[in-house]
Amino acid sequence: MKLEAVVFDLDGVITDTAHYHFVAWRDMALGLGIHIDEAFNERLKGVSRLDSLRLILAHGGKADLFSDAELEAIATRKNEHYVNLLSALSPADILPGIAELLRELRQNGIRIGLASVSKNAPQVLAALGLTDAFDYCADAAKLTHSKPHPEIFLTACAGLGVTPAQAIGVEDAQAGVISIKAAGLYAVGVGSQLEGVDWLVPCTSHLTLPALLAHWADRQQN
């Protein structure tokens, strides 16, 4: 079966805004009397804004203190802080090898999708100069379920006009890998501590088109 599409996560795969997310969540949490560190922040990767907030509140023993409206307001304030932190983002912040990979995928007629739960994804892509590099971006605002549910990768495949069996998903978070596998895509993980991936690379510079195609071919034979 020919590879028809590659669907990327955003944070940690296309660019690394994880530290900005951590700073924004840390400052928000401190305002509520809750301390989180970067180790705890790992649990928030690939998780939606409201679900991240609920995890933080549970961590601080304050899970039941806020109404839905108050949760939305807190999450909105965190996001405004995060957006301000992103003001310095530029094409120089694209992770190693990714710009070249996107160009090679385009040149070879392989469709390119984005499966990010971040509602700021359009702004991040614009700052990176990559808006036109993607054929379809799943709209996080229209999704019912967050990762690890497969909805976002299924939505991306449908938007690209491919079946999950024709596509590769690329993630750096465990929740994202679970989402990819549940949706039925071939799972490529970026990092060192991901379980259940079909192919794991230590960093994005290893994500070349020849390498992707070689691993895809091996999968077809096994």
JSON list of C-alpha atoms in Angstrom, two decimals:
[
{"chain": "A", "resi": 1, "resn": "MET", "atom": "CA", "xyz": [0.00, 0.00, 0.00]},
{"chain": "A", "resi": 2, "resn": "LYS", "atom": "CA", "xyz": [1.33, 3.41, -0.99]},
{"chain": "A", "resi": 3, "resn": "LEU", "atom": "CA", "xyz": [1.89, 6.04, 1.68]},
{"chain": "A", "resi": 4, "resn": "GLU", "atom": "CA", "xyz": [-0.69, 8.75, 0.97]},
{"chain": "A", "resi": 5, "resn": "ALA", "atom": "CA", "xyz": [-0.41, 11.13, 3.93]},
{"chain": "A", "resi": 6, "resn": "VAL", "atom": "CA", "xyz": [1.58, 12.13, 7.00]},
{"chain": "A", "resi": 7, "resn": "VAL", "atom": "CA", "xyz": [-0.27, 13.73, 9.92]},
{"chain": "A", "resi": 8, "resn": "PHE", "atom": "CA", "xyz": [1.78, 15.74, 12.40]},
{"chain": "A", "resi": 9, "resn": "ASP", "atom": "CA", "xyz": [1.25, 16.89, 15.93]},
{"chain": "A", "resi": 10, "resn": "LEU", "atom": "CA", "xyz": [2.41, 20.49, 16.44]},
{"chain": "A", "resi": 11, "resn": "ASP", "atom": "CA", "xyz": [4.12, 21.02, 19.79]},
{"chain": "A", "resi": 12, "resn": "GLY", "atom": "CA", "xyz": [7.29, 18.97, 20.04]},
{"chain": "A", "resi": 13, "resn": "VAL", "atom": "CA", "xyz": [7.12, 17.84, 16.40]},
{"chain": "A", "resi": 14, "resn": "ILE", "atom": "CA", "xyz": [6.86, 20.95, 14.20]},
{"chain": "A", "resi": 15, "resn": "THR", "atom": "CA", "xyz": [8.10, 23.40, 16.82]},
{"chain": "A", "resi": 16, "resn": "ASP", "atom": "CA", "xyz": [8.66, 23.35, 20.56]},
{"chain": "A", "resi": 17, "resn": "THR", "atom": "CA", "xyz": [6.33, 25.62, 22.46]},
{"chain": "A", "resi": 18, "resn": "ALA", "atom": "CA", "xyz": [6.16, 23.25, 25.43]},
{"chain": "A", "resi": 19, "resn": "HIS", "atom": "CA", "xyz": [8.22, 25.60, 27.60]},
{"chain": "A", "resi": 20, "resn": "TYR", "atom": "CA", "xyz": [5.85, 28.48, 26.84]},
{"chain": "A", "resi": 21, "resn": "HIS", "atom": "CA", "xyz": [2.92, 26.26, 27.83]},
{"chain": "A", "resi": 22, "resn": "PHE", "atom": "CA", "xyz": [4.72, 25.32, 31.05]},
{"chain": "A", "resi": 23, "resn": "VAL", "atom": "CA", "xyz": [5.42, 28.94, 31.99]},
{"chain": "A", "resi": 24, "resn": "ALA", "atom": "CA", "xyz": [1.80, 29.93, 31.31]},
{"chain": "A", "resi": 25, "resn": "TRP", "atom": "CA", "xyz": [0.40, 26.98, 33.27]},
{"chain": "A", "resi": 26, "resn": "ARG", "atom": "CA", "xyz": [2.91, 27.47, 36.09]},
{"chain": "A", "resi": 27, "resn": "ASP", "atom": "CA", "xyz": [2.01, 31.13, 36.50]},
{"chain": "A", "resi": 28, "resn": "MET", "atom": "CA", "xyz": [-1.72, 30.36, 36.37]},
{"chain": "A", "resi": 29, "resn": "ALA", "atom": "CA", "xyz": [-1.34, 27.58, 38.94]},
{"chain": "A", "resi": 30, "resn": "LEU", "atom": "CA", "xyz": [0.68, 29.79, 41.29]},
{"chain": "A", "resi": 31, "resn": "GLY", "atom": "CA", "xyz": [-2.15, 32.31, 41.19]},
{"chain": "A", "resi": 32, "resn": "LEU", "atom": "CA", "xyz": [-4.41, 29.55, 42.53]},
{"chain": "A", "resi": 33, "resn": "GLY", "atom": "CA", "xyz": [-1.91, 28.46, 45.18]},
{"chain": "A", "resi": 34, "resn": "ILE", "atom": "CA", "xyz": [-0.80, 25.34, 43.29]},
{"chain": "A", "resi": 35, "resn": "HIS", "atom": "CA", "xyz": [2.80, 24.45, 42.48]},
{"chain": "A", "resi": 36, "resn": "ILE", "atom": "CA", "xyz": [3.65, 22.47, 39.34]},
{"chain": "A", "resi": 37, "resn": "ASP", "atom": "CA", "xyz": [7.08, 21.66, 37.93]},
{"chain": "A", "resi": 38, "resn": "GLU", "atom": "CA", "xyz": [8.29, 20.64, 34.48]},
{"chain": "A", "resi": 39, "resn": "ALA", "atom": "CA", "xyz": [8.00, 16.96, 35.39]},
{"chain": "A", "resi": 40, "resn": "PHE", "atom": "CA", "xyz": [4.27, 17.45, 36.08]},
{"chain": "A", "resi": 41, "resn": "ASN", "atom": "CA", "xyz": [4.01, 19.45, 32.85]},
{"chain": "A", "resi": 42, "resn": "GLU", "atom": "CA", "xyz": [4.89, 16.27, 30.91]},
{"chain": "A", "resi": 43, "resn": "ARG", "atom": "CA", "xyz": [1.43, 14.98, 31.86]},
{"chain": "A", "resi": 44, "resn": "LEU", "atom": "CA", "xyz": [-0.15, 17.91, 30.04]},
{"chain": "A", "resi": 45, "resn": "LYS", "atom": "CA", "xyz": [1.43, 17.20, 26.65]},
{"chain": "A", "resi": 46, "resn": "GLY", "atom": "CA", "xyz": [-1.18, 16.40, 24.03]},
{"chain": "A", "resi": 47, "resn": "VAL", "atom": "CA", "xyz": [-4.01, 17.18, 26.45]},
{"chain": "A", "resi": 48, "resn": "SER", "atom": "CA", "xyz": [-6.63, 19.86, 25.76]},
{"chain": "A", "resi": 49, "resn": "ARG", "atom": "CA", "xyz": [-6.63, 23.18, 27.61]},
{"chain": "A", "resi": 50, "resn": "LEU", "atom": "CA", "xyz": [-9.58, 22.42, 29.89]},
{"chain": "A", "resi": 51, "resn": "ASP", "atom": "CA", "xyz": [-8.44, 18.88, 30.60]},
{"chain": "A", "resi": 52, "resn": "SER", "atom": "CA", "xyz": [-4.97, 20.24, 31.46]},
{"chain": "A", "resi": 53, "resn": "LEU", "atom": "CA", "xyz": [-6.56, 22.71, 33.87]},
{"chain": "A", "resi": 54, "resn": "ARG", "atom": "CA", "xyz": [-8.56, 19.92, 35.52]},
{"chain": "A", "resi": 55, "resn": "LEU", "atom": "CA", "xyz": [-5.37, 17.87, 35.99]},
{"chain": "A", "resi": 56, "resn": "ILE", "atom": "CA", "xyz": [-3.66, 20.86, 37.63]},
{"chain": "A", "resi": 57, "resn": "LEU", "atom": "CA", "xyz": [-6.61, 21.52, 39.94]},
{"chain": "A", "resi": 58, "resn": "ALA", "atom": "CA", "xyz": [-6.76, 17.85, 40.94]},
{"chain": "A", "resi": 59, "resn": "HIS", "atom": "CA", "xyz": [-3.01, 17.95, 41.61]},
{"chain": "A", "resi": 60, "resn": "GLY", "atom": "CA", "xyz": [-3.57, 20.89, 43.94]},
{"chain": "A", "resi": 61, "resn": "GLY", "atom": "CA", "xyz": [-6.59, 19.37, 45.67]},
{"chain": "A", "resi": 62, "resn": "LYS", "atom": "CA", "xyz": [-8.95, 21.95, 44.19]},
{"chain": "A", "resi": 63, "resn": "ALA", "atom": "CA", "xyz": [-10.79, 19.91, 41.57]},
{"chain": "A", "resi": 64, "resn": "ASP", "atom": "CA", "xyz": [-14.30, 20.74, 42.80]},
{"chain": "A", "resi": 65, "resn": "LEU", "atom": "CA", "xyz": [-13.94, 24.41, 43.70]},
{"chain": "A", "resi": 66, "resn": "PHE", "atom": "CA", "xyz": [-14.82, 26.00, 40.33]},
{"chain": "A", "resi": 67, "resn": "SER", "atom": "CA", "xyz": [-17.87, 26.15, 38.10]},
{"chain": "A", "resi": 68, "resn": "ASP", "atom": "CA", "xyz": [-17.66, 25.40, 34.38]},
{"chain": "A", "resi": 69, "resn": "ALA", "atom": "CA", "xyz": [-17.79, 29.14, 33.66]},
{"chain": "A", "resi": 70, "resn": "GLU", "atom": "CA", "xyz": [-14.93, 29.78, 36.08]},
{"chain": "A", "resi": 71, "resn": "LEU", "atom": "CA", "xyz": [-12.89, 26.99, 34.51]},
{"chain": "A", "resi": 72, "resn": "GLU", "atom": "CA", "xyz": [-13.37, 28.56, 31.08]},
{"chain": "A", "resi": 73, "resn": "ALA", "atom": "CA", "xyz": [-12.31, 31.96, 32.41]},
{"chain": "A", "resi": 74, "resn": "ILE", "atom": "CA", "xyz": [-9.16, 30.56, 34.04]},
{"chain": "A", "resi": 75, "resn": "ALA", "atom": "CA", "xyz": [-8.24, 28.63, 30.89]},
{"chain": "A", "resi": 76, "resn": "THR", "atom": "CA", "xyz": [-8.79, 31.75, 28.79]},
{"chain": "A", "resi": 77, "resn": "ARG", "atom": "CA", "xyz": [-6.47, 33.82, 30.99]},
{"chain": "A", "resi": 78, "resn": "LYS", "atom": "CA", "xyz": [-3.81, 31.13, 30.74]},
{"chain": "A", "resi": 79, "resn": "ASN", "atom": "CA", "xyz": [-4.15, 31.09, 26.97]},
{"chain": "A", "resi": 80, "resn": "GLU", "atom": "CA", "xyz": [-3.83, 34.88, 26.72]},
{"chain": "A", "resi": 81, "resn": "HIS", "atom": "CA", "xyz": [-0.59, 34.65, 28.71]},
{"chain": "A", "resi": 82, "resn": "TYR", "atom": "CA", "xyz": [0.63, 31.85, 26.44]},
{"chain": "A", "resi": 83, "resn": "VAL", "atom": "CA", "xyz": [-0.20, 33.81, 23.29]},
{"chain": "A", "resi": 84, "resn": "ASN", "atom": "CA", "xyz": [1.80, 36.77, 24.60]},
{"chain": "A", "resi": 85, "resn": "LEU", "atom": "CA", "xyz": [4.76, 34.46, 25.20]},
{"chain": "A", "resi": 86, "resn": "LEU", "atom": "CA", "xyz": [4.54, 33.28, 21.58]},
{"chain": "A", "resi": 87, "resn": "SER", "atom": "CA", "xyz": [5.15, 36.77, 20.22]},
{"chain": "A", "resi": 88, "resn": "ALA", "atom": "CA", "xyz": [8.81, 36.00, 19.52]},
{"chain": "A", "resi": 89, "resn": "LEU", "atom": "CA", "xyz": [8.10, 32.79, 17.55]},
{"chain": "A", "resi": 90, "resn": "SER", "atom": "CA", "xyz": [9.57, 32.75, 14.01]},
{"chain": "A", "resi": 91, "resn": "PRO", "atom": "CA", "xyz": [10.61, 30.31, 11.23]},
{"chain": "A", "resi": 92, "resn": "ALA", "atom": "CA", "xyz": [13.89, 29.88, 13.12]},
{"chain": "A", "resi": 93, "resn": "ASP", "atom": "CA", "xyz": [11.88, 27.93, 15.71]},
{"chain": "A", "resi": 94, "resn": "ILE", "atom": "CA", "xyz": [10.91, 25.12, 13.31]},
{"chain": "A", "resi": 95, "resn": "LEU", "atom": "CA", "xyz": [12.49, 21.95, 14.69]},
{"chain": "A", "resi": 96, "resn": "PRO", "atom": "CA", "xyz": [15.49, 20.43, 12.84]},
{"chain": "A", "resi": 97, "resn": "GLY", "atom": "CA", "xyz": [14.66, 18.63, 9.60]},
{"chain": "A", "resi": 98, "resn": "ILE", "atom": "CA", "xyz": [10.95, 19.46, 9.62]},
{"chain": "A", "resi": 99, "resn": "ALA", "atom": "CA", "xyz": [10.96, 22.20, 6.96]},
{"chain": "A", "resi": 100, "resn": "GLU", "atom": "CA", "xyz": [12.90, 19.93, 4.60]},
{"chain": "A", "resi": 101, "resn": "LEU", "atom": "CA", "xyz": [10.57, 16.99, 5.29]},
{"chain": "A", "resi": 102, "resn": "LEU", "atom": "CA", "xyz": [7.48, 19.08, 4.58]},
{"chain": "A", "resi": 103, "resn": "ARG", "atom": "CA", "xyz": [8.97, 20.22, 1.26]},
{"chain": "A", "resi": 104, "resn": "GLU", "atom": "CA", "xyz": [9.89, 16.67, 0.27]},
{"chain": "A", "resi": 105, "resn": "LEU", "atom": "CA", "xyz": [6.44, 15.34, 1.13]},
{"chain": "A", "resi": 106, "resn": "ARG", "atom": "CA", "xyz": [4.87, 18.07, -1.02]},
{"chain": "A", "resi": 107, "resn": "GLN", "atom": "CA", "xyz": [7.24, 17.36, -3.92]},
{"chain": "A", "resi": 108, "resn": "ASN", "atom": "CA", "xyz": [6.35, 13.67, -3.80]},
{"chain": "A", "resi": 109, "resn": "GLY", "atom": "CA", "xyz": [2.59, 14.17, -3.74]},
{"chain": "A", "resi": 110, "resn": "ILE", "atom": "CA", "xyz": [2.14, 12.94, -0.16]},
{"chain": "A", "resi": 111, "resn": "ARG", "atom": "CA", "xyz": [-0.58, 14.87, 1.63]},
{"chain": "A", "resi": 112, "resn": "ILE", "atom": "CA", "xyz": [0.24, 16.69, 4.86]},
{"chain": "A", "resi": 113, "resn": "GLY", "atom": "CA", "xyz": [-2.09, 17.08, 7.84]},
{"chain": "A", "resi": 114, "resn": "LEU", "atom": "CA", "xyz": [-2.00, 18.64, 11.29]},
{"chain": "A", "resi": 115, "resn": "ALA", "atom": "CA", "xyz": [-3.58, 17.02, 14.34]},
{"chain": "A", "resi": 116, "resn": "SER", "atom": "CA", "xyz": [-3.01, 19.44, 17.19]},
{"chain": "A", "resi": 117, "resn": "VAL", "atom": "CA", "xyz": [-5.40, 19.97, 20.10]},
{"chain": "A", "resi": 118, "resn": "SER", "atom": "CA", "xyz": [-4.05, 23.52, 20.40]},
{"chain": "A", "resi": 119, "resn": "LYS", "atom": "CA", "xyz": [-6.61, 26.16, 19.43]},
{"chain": "A", "resi": 120, "resn": "ASN", "atom": "CA", "xyz": [-3.62, 28.43, 18.78]},
{"chain": "A", "resi": 121, "resn": "ALA", "atom": "CA", "xyz": [-2.32, 26.18, 16.00]},
{"chain": "A", "resi": 122, "resn": "PRO", "atom": "CA", "xyz": [-3.23, 28.59, 13.16]},
{"chain": "A", "resi": 123, "resn": "GLN", "atom": "CA", "xyz": [-1.36, 31.42, 14.86]},
{"chain": "A", "resi": 124, "resn": "VAL", "atom": "CA", "xyz": [1.68, 29.21, 15.53]},
{"chain": "A", "resi": 125, "resn": "LEU", "atom": "CA", "xyz": [1.79, 28.00, 11.90]},
{"chain": "A", "resi": 126, "resn": "ALA", "atom": "CA", "xyz": [1.53, 31.57, 10.66]},
{"chain": "A", "resi": 127, "resn": "ALA", "atom": "CA", "xyz": [4.41, 32.69, 12.90]},
{"chain": "A", "resi": 128, "resn": "LEU", "atom": "CA", "xyz": [6.50, 29.79, 11.61]},
{"chain": "A", "resi": 129, "resn": "GLY", "atom": "CA", "xyz": [5.65, 30.60, 7.99]},
{"chain": "A", "resi": 130, "resn": "LEU", "atom": "CA", "xyz": [4.08, 27.16, 7.52]},
{"chain": "A", "resi": 131, "resn": "THR", "atom": "CA", "xyz": [0.41, 27.91, 6.97]},
{"chain": "A", "resi": 132, "resn": "ASP", "atom": "CA", "xyz": [0.54, 26.84, 3.31]},
{"chain": "A", "resi": 133, "resn": "ALA", "atom": "CA", "xyz": [2.61, 23.73, 4.05]},
{"chain": "A", "resi": 134, "resn": "PHE", "atom": "CA", "xyz": [-0.44, 21.79, 5.28]},
{"chain": "A", "resi": 135, "resn": "ASP", "atom": "CA", "xyz": [-3.23, 20.39, 3.14]},
{"chain": "A", "resi": 136, "resn": "TYR", "atom": "CA", "xyz": [-5.59, 20.02, 6.09]},
{"chain": "A", "resi": 137, "resn": "CYS", "atom": "CA", "xyz": [-5.54, 21.06, 9.75]},
{"chain": "A", "resi": 138, "resn": "ALA", "atom": "CA", "xyz": [-8.02, 19.49, 12.13]},
{"chain": "A", "resi": 139, "resn": "ASP", "atom": "CA", "xyz": [-9.90, 22.26, 13.95]},
{"chain": "A", "resi": 140, "resn": "ALA", "atom": "CA", "xyz": [-9.45, 21.62, 17.66]},
{"chain": "A", "resi": 141, "resn": "ALA", "atom": "CA", "xyz": [-12.42, 23.86, 18.45]},
{"chain": "A", "resi": 142, "resn": "LYS", "atom": "CA", "xyz": [-14.78, 21.50, 16.61]},
{"chain": "A", "resi": 143, "resn": "LEU", "atom": "CA", "xyz": [-13.62, 18.28, 18.26]},
{"chain": "A", "resi": 144, "resn": "THR", "atom": "CA", "xyz": [-15.65, 16.49, 20.89]},
{"chain": "A", "resi": 145, "resn": "HIS", "atom": "CA", "xyz": [-12.81, 14.42, 22.36]},
{"chain": "A", "resi": 146, "resn": "SER", "atom": "CA", "xyz": [-9.19, 15.21, 23.21]},
{"chain": "A", "resi": 147, "resn": "LYS", "atom": "CA", "xyz": [-6.25, 12.86, 22.82]},
{"chain": "A", "resi": 148, "resn": "PRO", "atom": "CA", "xyz": [-5.84, 9.96, 23.61]},
{"chain": "A", "resi": 149, "resn": "HIS", "atom": "CA", "xyz": [-9.20, 9.56, 21.87]},
{"chain": "A", "resi": 150, "resn": "PRO", "atom": "CA", "xyz": [-8.63, 8.88, 18.13]},
{"chain": "A", "resi": 151, "resn": "GLU", "atom": "CA", "xyz": [-11.06, 11.58, 16.92]},
{"chain": "A", "resi": 152, "resn": "ILE", "atom": "CA", "xyz": [-8.46, 14.16, 15.90]},
{"chain": "A", "resi": 153, "resn": "PHE", "atom": "CA", "xyz": [-6.44, 11.75, 13.74]},
{"chain": "A", "resi": 154, "resn": "LEU", "atom": "CA", "xyz": [-9.58, 10.30, 12.21]},
{"chain": "A", "resi": 155, "resn": "THR", "atom": "CA", "xyz": [-10.73, 13.86, 11.44]},
{"chain": "A", "resi": 156, "resn": "ALA", "atom": "CA", "xyz": [-7.38, 14.72, 9.86]},
{"chain": "A", "resi": 157, "resn": "CYS", "atom": "CA", "xyz": [-7.45, 11.61, 7.65]},
{"chain": "A", "resi": 158, "resn": "ALA", "atom": "CA", "xyz": [-11.01, 12.35, 6.55]},
{"chain": "A", "resi": 159, "resn": "GLY", "atom": "CA", "xyz": [-10.02, 15.94, 5.74]},
{"chain": "A", "resi": 160, "resn": "LEU", "atom": "CA", "xyz": [-7.09, 14.71, 3.68]},
{"chain": "A", "resi": 161, "resn": "GLY", "atom": "CA", "xyz": [-9.25, 12.18, 1.85]},
{"chain": "A", "resi": 162, "resn": "VAL", "atom": "CA", "xyz": [-7.25, 9.13, 2.97]},
{"chain": "A", "resi": 163, "resn": "THR", "atom": "CA", "xyz": [-7.95, 6.12, 5.15]},
{"chain": "A", "resi": 164, "resn": "PRO", "atom": "CA", "xyz": [-5.97, 5.76, 8.38]},
{"chain": "A", "resi": 165, "resn": "ALA", "atom": "CA", "xyz": [-4.28, 2.67, 6.93]},
{"chain": "A", "resi": 166, "resn": "GLN", "atom": "CA", "xyz": [-2.76, 4.91, 4.22]},
{"chain": "A", "resi": 167, "resn": "ALA", "atom": "CA", "xyz": [-1.24, 7.38, 6.68]},
{"chain": "A", "resi": 168, "resn": "ILE", "atom": "CA", "xyz": [1.55, 7.94, 9.18]},
{"chain": "A", "resi": 169, "resn": "GLY", "atom": "CA", "xyz": [1.00, 9.89, 12.40]},
{"chain": "A", "resi": 170, "resn": "VAL", "atom": "CA", "xyz": [3.88, 11.69, 14.12]},
{"chain": "A", "resi": 171, "resn": "GLU", "atom": "CA", "xyz": [3.72, 12.49, 17.85]},
{"chain": "A", "resi": 172, "resn": "ASP", "atom": "CA", "xyz": [5.95, 13.31, 20.80]},
{"chain": "A", "resi": 173, "resn": "ALA", "atom": "CA", "xyz": [3.43, 12.62, 23.57]},
{"chain": "A", "resi": 174, "resn": "GLN", "atom": "CA", "xyz": [2.10, 9.30, 24.88]},
{"chain": "A", "resi": 175, "resn": "ALA", "atom": "CA", "xyz": [-1.50, 10.48, 24.66]},
{"chain": "A", "resi": 176, "resn": "GLY", "atom": "CA", "xyz": [-0.89, 11.32, 21.01]},
{"chain": "A", "resi": 177, "resn": "VAL", "atom": "CA", "xyz": [0.66, 7.93, 20.26]},
{"chain": "A", "resi": 178, "resn": "ILE", "atom": "CA", "xyz": [-2.37, 6.20, 21.80]},
{"chain": "A", "resi": 179, "resn": "SER", "atom": "CA", "xyz": [-4.59, 8.42, 19.65]},
{"chain": "A", "resi": 180, "resn": "ILE", "atom": "CA", "xyz": [-2.67, 7.49, 16.49]},
{"chain": "A", "resi": 181, "resn": "LYS", "atom": "CA", "xyz": [-2.81, 3.77, 17.17]},
{"chain": "A", "resi": 182, "resn": "ALA", "atom": "CA", "xyz": [-6.49, 3.86, 18.12]},
{"chain": "A", "resi": 183, "resn": "ALA", "atom": "CA", "xyz": [-7.23, 5.64, 14.84]},
{"chain": "A", "resi": 184, "resn": "GLY", "atom": "CA", "xyz": [-5.33, 3.01, 12.86]},
{"chain": "A", "resi": 185, "resn": "LEU", "atom": "CA", "xyz": [-2.38, 5.01, 11.53]},
{"chain": "A", "resi": 186, "resn": "TYR", "atom": "CA", "xyz": [1.27, 3.96, 11.53]},
{"chain": "A", "resi": 187, "resn": "ALA", "atom": "CA", "xyz": [2.76, 5.61, 14.64]},
{"chain": "A", "resi": 188, "resn": "VAL", "atom": "CA", "xyz": [6.06, 7.45, 14.60]},
{"chain": "A", "resi": 189, "resn": "GLY", "atom": "CA", "xyz": [7.23, 8.78, 17.96]},
{"chain": "A", "resi": 190, "resn": "VAL", "atom": "CA", "xyz": [9.72, 11.54, 18.68]},
{"chain": "A", "resi": 191, "resn": "GLY", "atom": "CA", "xyz": [11.50, 11.21, 22.02]},
{"chain": "A", "resi": 192, "resn": "SER", "atom": "CA", "xyz": [12.85, 8.52, 24.29]},
{"chain": "A", "resi": 193, "resn": "GLN", "atom": "CA", "xyz": [10.05, 7.29, 26.54]},
{"chain": "A", "resi": 194, "resn": "LEU", "atom": "CA", "xyz": [7.12, 6.53, 24.26]},
{"chain": "A", "resi": 195, "resn": "GLU", "atom": "CA", "xyz": [5.41, 3.15, 24.27]},
{"chain": "A", "resi": 196, "resn": "GLY", "atom": "CA", "xyz": [3.49, 1.44, 21.49]},
{"chain": "A", "resi": 197, "resn": "VAL", "atom": "CA", "xyz": [5.09, 3.25, 18.55]},
{"chain": "A", "resi": 198, "resn": "ASP", "atom": "CA", "xyz": [5.91, 1.57, 15.26]},
{"chain": "A", "resi": 199, "resn": "TRP", "atom": "CA", "xyz": [9.09, 3.61, 14.88]},
{"chain": "A", "resi": 200, "resn": "LEU", "atom": "CA", "xyz": [10.79, 5.76, 17.52]},
{"chain": "A", "resi": 201, "resn": "VAL", "atom": "CA", "xyz": [13.31, 8.49, 16.72]},
{"chain": "A", "resi": 202, "resn": "PRO", "atom": "CA", "xyz": [15.30, 10.48, 19.30]},
{"chain": "A", "resi": 203, "resn": "CYS", "atom": "CA", "xyz": [14.77, 13.83, 17.55]},
{"chain": "A", "resi": 204, "resn": "THR", "atom": "CA", "xyz": [13.10, 15.35, 14.51]},
{"chain": "A", "resi": 205, "resn": "SER", "atom": "CA", "xyz": [16.31, 15.45, 12.46]},
{"chain": "A", "resi": 206, "resn": "HIS", "atom": "CA", "xyz": [15.85, 11.70, 11.95]},
{"chain": "A", "resi": 207, "resn": "LEU", "atom": "CA", "xyz": [12.51, 12.28, 10.21]},
{"chain": "A", "resi": 208, "resn": "THR", "atom": "CA", "xyz": [13.62, 12.23, 6.58]},
{"chain": "A", "resi": 209, "resn": "LEU", "atom": "CA", "xyz": [11.40, 11.13, 3.71]},
{"chain": "A", "resi": 210, "resn": "PRO", "atom": "CA", "xyz": [13.68, 8.21, 2.72]},
{"chain": "A", "resi": 211, "resn": "ALA", "atom": "CA", "xyz": [13.61, 6.95, 6.32]},
{"chain": "A", "resi": 212, "resn": "LEU", "atom": "CA", "xyz": [9.83, 7.28, 6.54]},
{"chain": "A", "resi": 213, "resn": "LEU", "atom": "CA", "xyz": [9.35, 5.45, 3.26]},
{"chain": "A", "resi": 214, "resn": "ALA", "atom": "CA", "xyz": [11.77, 2.70, 4.30]},
{"chain": "A", "resi": 215, "resn": "HIS", "atom": "CA", "xyz": [9.92, 2.05, 7.54]},
{"chain": "A", "resi": 216, "resn": "TRP", "atom": "CA", "xyz": [6.60, 2.23, 5.73]},
{"chain": "A", "resi": 217, "resn": "ALA", "atom": "CA", "xyz": [7.82, -0.39, 3.24]},
{"chain": "A", "resi": 218, "resn": "ASP", "atom": "CA", "xyz": [8.97, -2.66, 6.06]},
{"chain": "A", "resi": 219, "resn": "ARG", "atom": "CA", "xyz": [5.52, -2.43, 7.59]},
{"chain": "A", "resi": 220, "resn": "GLN", "atom": "CA", "xyz": [3.87, -3.51, 4.35]},
{"chain": "A", "resi": 221, "resn": "GLN", "atom": "CA", "xyz": [6.07, -6.59, 4.22]},
{"chain": "A", "resi": 222, "resn": "ASN", "atom": "CA", "xyz": [5.40, -7.68, 7.81]}
]
